Short mmCIF file of C-alpha atoms in Angstrom, two decimals:
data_model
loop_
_atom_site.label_atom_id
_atom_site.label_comp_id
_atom_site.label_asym_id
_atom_site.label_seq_id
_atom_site.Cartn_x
_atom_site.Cartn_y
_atom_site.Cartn_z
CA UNK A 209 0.00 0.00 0.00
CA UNK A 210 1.41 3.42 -1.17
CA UNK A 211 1.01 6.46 0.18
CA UNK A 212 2.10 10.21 1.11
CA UNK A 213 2.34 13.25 3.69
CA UNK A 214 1.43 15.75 0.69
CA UNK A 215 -2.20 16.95 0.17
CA UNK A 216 -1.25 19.76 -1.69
CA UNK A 217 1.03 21.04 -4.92
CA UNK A 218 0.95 24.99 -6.12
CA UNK A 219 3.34 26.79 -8.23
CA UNK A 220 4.33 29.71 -6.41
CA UNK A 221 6.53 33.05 -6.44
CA UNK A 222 8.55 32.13 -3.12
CA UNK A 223 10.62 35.65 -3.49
CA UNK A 224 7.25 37.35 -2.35
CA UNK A 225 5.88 36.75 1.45
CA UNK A 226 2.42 35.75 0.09
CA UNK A 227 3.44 33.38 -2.25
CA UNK A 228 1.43 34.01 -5.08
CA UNK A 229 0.38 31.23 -8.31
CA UNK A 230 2.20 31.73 -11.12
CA UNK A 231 1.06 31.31 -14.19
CA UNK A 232 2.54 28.76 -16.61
CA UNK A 233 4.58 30.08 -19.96
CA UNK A 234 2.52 30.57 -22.70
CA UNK A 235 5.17 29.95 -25.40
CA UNK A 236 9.09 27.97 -24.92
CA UNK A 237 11.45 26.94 -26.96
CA UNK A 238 12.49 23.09 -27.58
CA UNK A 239 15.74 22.52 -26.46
CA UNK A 240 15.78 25.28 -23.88
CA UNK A 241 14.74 25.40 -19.90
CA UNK A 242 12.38 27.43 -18.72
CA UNK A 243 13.33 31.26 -18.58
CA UNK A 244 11.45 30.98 -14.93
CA UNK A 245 11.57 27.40 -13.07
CA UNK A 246 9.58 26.10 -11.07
CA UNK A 247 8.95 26.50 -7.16
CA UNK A 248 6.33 23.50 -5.78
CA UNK A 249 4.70 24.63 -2.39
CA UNK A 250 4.37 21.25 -0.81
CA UNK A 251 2.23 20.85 1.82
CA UNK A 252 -0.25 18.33 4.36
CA UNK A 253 -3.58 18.04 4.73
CA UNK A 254 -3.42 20.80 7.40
CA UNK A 255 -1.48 23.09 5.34
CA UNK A 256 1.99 22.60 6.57
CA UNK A 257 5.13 22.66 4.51
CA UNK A 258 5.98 19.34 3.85
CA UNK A 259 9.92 19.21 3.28
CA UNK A 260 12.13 16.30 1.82
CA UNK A 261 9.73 16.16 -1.50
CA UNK A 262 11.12 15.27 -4.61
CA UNK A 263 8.20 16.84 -7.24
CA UNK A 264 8.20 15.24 -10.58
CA UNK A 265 7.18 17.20 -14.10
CA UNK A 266 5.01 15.31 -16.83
CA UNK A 267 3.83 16.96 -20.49
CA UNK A 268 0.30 15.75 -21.32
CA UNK A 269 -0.05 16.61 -25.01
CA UNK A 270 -3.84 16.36 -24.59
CA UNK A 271 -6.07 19.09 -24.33
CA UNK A 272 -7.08 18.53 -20.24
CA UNK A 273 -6.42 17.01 -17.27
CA UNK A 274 -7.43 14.68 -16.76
CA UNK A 275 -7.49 13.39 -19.99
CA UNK A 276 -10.79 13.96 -21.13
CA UNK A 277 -9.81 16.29 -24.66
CA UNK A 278 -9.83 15.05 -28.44
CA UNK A 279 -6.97 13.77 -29.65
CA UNK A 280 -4.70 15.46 -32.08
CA UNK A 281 -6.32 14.75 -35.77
CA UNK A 282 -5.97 16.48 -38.85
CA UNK A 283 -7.85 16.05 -41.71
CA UNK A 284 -5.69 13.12 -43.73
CA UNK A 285 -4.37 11.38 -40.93
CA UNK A 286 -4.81 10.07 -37.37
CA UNK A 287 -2.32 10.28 -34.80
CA UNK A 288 -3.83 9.01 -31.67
CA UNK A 289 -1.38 7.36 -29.25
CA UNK A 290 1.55 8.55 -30.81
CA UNK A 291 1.58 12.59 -29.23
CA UNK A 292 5.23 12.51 -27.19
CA UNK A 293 6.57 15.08 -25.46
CA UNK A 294 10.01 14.52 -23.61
CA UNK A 295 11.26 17.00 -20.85
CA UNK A 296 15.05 17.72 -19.73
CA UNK A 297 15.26 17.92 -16.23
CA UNK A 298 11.90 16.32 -14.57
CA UNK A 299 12.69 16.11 -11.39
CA UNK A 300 12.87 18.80 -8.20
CA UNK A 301 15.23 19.17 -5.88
CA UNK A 302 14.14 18.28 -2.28
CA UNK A 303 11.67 20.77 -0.93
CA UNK A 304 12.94 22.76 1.87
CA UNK A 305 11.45 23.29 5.36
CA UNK A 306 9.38 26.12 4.29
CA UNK A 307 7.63 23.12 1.52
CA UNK A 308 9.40 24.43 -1.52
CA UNK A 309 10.66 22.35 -3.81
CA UNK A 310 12.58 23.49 -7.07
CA UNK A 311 13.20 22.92 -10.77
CA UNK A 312 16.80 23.96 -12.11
CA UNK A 313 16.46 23.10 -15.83
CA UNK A 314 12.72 21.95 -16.72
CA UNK A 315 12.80 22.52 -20.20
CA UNK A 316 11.05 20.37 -23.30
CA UNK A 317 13.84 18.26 -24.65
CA UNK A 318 12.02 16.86 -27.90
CA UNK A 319 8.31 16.65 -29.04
CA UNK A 320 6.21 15.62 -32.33
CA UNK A 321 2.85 18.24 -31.11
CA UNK A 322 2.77 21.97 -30.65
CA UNK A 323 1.97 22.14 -27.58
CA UNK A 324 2.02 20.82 -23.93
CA UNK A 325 0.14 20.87 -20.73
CA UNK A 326 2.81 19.86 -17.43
CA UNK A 327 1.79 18.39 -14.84
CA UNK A 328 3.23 18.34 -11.41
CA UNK A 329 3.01 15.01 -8.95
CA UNK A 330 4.40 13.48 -5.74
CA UNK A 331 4.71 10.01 -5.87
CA UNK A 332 1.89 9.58 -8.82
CA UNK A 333 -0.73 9.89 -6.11
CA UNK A 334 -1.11 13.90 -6.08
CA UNK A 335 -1.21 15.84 -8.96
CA UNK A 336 -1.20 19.40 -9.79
CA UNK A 337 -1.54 20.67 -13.85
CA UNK A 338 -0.10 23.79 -14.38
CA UNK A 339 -1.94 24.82 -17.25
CA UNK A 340 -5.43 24.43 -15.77
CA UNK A 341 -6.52 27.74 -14.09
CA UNK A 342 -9.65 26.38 -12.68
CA UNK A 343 -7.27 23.67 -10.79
CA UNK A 344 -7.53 24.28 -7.24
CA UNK A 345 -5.99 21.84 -4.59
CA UNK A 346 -8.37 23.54 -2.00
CA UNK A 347 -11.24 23.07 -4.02
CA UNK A 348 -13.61 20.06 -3.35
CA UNK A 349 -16.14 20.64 -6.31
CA UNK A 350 -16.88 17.05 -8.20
CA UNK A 351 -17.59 18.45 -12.05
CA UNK A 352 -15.49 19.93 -14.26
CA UNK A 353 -15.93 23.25 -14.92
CA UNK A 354 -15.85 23.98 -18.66
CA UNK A 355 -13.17 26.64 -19.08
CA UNK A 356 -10.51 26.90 -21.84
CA UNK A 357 -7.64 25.64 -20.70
CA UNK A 358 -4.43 27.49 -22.71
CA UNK A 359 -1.51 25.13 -23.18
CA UNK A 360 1.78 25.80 -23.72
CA UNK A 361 2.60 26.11 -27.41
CA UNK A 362 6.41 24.90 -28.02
CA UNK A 363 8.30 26.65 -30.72
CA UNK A 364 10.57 24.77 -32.57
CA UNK A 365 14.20 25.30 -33.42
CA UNK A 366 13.95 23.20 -36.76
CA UNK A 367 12.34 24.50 -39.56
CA UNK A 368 12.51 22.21 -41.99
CA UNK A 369 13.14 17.85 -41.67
CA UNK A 370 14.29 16.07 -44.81
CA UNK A 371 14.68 11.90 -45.59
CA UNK A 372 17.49 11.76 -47.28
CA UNK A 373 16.80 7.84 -47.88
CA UNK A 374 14.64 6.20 -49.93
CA UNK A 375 11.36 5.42 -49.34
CA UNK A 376 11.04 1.83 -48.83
CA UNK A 377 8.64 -0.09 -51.41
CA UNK A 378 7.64 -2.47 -48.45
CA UNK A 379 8.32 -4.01 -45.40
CA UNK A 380 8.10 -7.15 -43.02
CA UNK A 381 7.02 -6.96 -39.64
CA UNK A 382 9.57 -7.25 -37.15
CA UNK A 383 12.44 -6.58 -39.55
CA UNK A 384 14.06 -3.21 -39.52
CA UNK A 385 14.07 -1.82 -42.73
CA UNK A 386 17.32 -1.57 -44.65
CA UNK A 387 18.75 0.72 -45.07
CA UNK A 388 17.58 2.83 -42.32
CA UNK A 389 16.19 6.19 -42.85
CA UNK A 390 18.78 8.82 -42.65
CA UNK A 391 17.26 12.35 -41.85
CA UNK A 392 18.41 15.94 -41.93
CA UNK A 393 17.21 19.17 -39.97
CA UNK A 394 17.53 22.35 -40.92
CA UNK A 395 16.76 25.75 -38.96
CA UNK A 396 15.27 28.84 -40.23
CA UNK A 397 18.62 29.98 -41.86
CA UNK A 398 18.80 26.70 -43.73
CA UNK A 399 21.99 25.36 -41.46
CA UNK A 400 22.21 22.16 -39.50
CA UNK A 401 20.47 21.60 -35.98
CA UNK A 402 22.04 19.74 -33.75
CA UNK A 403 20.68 17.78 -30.46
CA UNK A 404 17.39 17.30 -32.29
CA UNK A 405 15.27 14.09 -31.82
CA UNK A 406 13.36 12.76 -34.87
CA UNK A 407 10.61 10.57 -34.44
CA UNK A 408 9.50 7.75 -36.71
CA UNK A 409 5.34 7.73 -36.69
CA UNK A 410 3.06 5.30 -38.27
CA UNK A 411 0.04 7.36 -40.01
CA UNK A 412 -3.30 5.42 -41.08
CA UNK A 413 -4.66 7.11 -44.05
CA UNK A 414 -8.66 7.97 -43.32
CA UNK A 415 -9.47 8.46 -47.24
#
């Protein structure tokens, strides 16, 4: 049986007294942390500071939390279950006695979407989503409220991703295909981009 001291996760502003919310960033860069990180107030269920927590960072490419949202579909092709989103740094350092626990480098290392919706948890059993305003750990109200929720849109250092291999006329599953596919990325000024992580996807074709 699992379970935790923490009740509670907010981002908060721990340079002012008060501790205000902050508000997640409403554009990054891939590749790049996050101009501000993080501070996770971590506290009980009688609002204590609860130090010693290490806070973990998730992206949820859906459109909510919980997942509830439609899935990413454009009009040729369908790409449910294969939305990734990969961050650098995921983890806090311990929180403090005051309940604070920081991020040093949460960035987004690599995705195949446009944008991303972190979540913050302790130990997978409380969980706090940044990008949902309406999100209140104090709050015991059972329905969702219907509210947009803005996620983060990720702007991406590559402009331009080119096969350089040839398209293979078939293959046989559980073989890798030979020759692998050999790809190229380019950035806005046309020269190479390095650190970049290409993903293969498999596309069904709706007609």
């Amino acid at each position: 049986l699992v379970s935790t001291p923490v009740a509670s996760l907010e981002v908060v502003d721990d340079t002012l007294p008060e501790l205000p919310e902050v508000a997640p960033p409403r554009i990054v860069k891939i590749g790049e942390a996050f101009a501000w990180q993080p501070r996770i107030l971590v506290r009980d269920m009688r609002g204590l500071p609860v130090p010693g927590r290490k806070i973990m960072a998730f992206a949820n490419p859906d459109s909510a939390w919980p997942i509830m949202g439609p899935s990413a579909t454009t009009p040729n092709y369908d790409r449910r279950g294969q939305k990734v989103v990969e961050l650098n740094c995921p983890e806090s350092e311990l929180s403090d006695d005051g309940g604070i626990a920081r991020f040093t480098c949460l960035g987004v290392k690599s995705s195949n979407v446009d944008h991303v919706n972190i979540v913050f948890s302790d130990s997978a059993l409380v969980f706090a989503p940044w990008n949902d305003e309406v999100y209140s750990p104090r709050s015991n109200y059972p329905l969702t409220v219907q509210f947009y929720r803005f996620s983060t849109y990720l702007l991406p250092r590559v402009a331009r991703v080119q096969v350089t291999t040839a398209v293979p006329a078939f293959a046989t599953e559980g073989v890798p295909f030979d020759p692998q596919p050999a790809v190229t990325v380019t950035g806005e000024n046309g020269a190479p981009v390095a650190g970049v992580t290409c993903y293969a996807l498999v596309s069904i074709e709706m007609g």
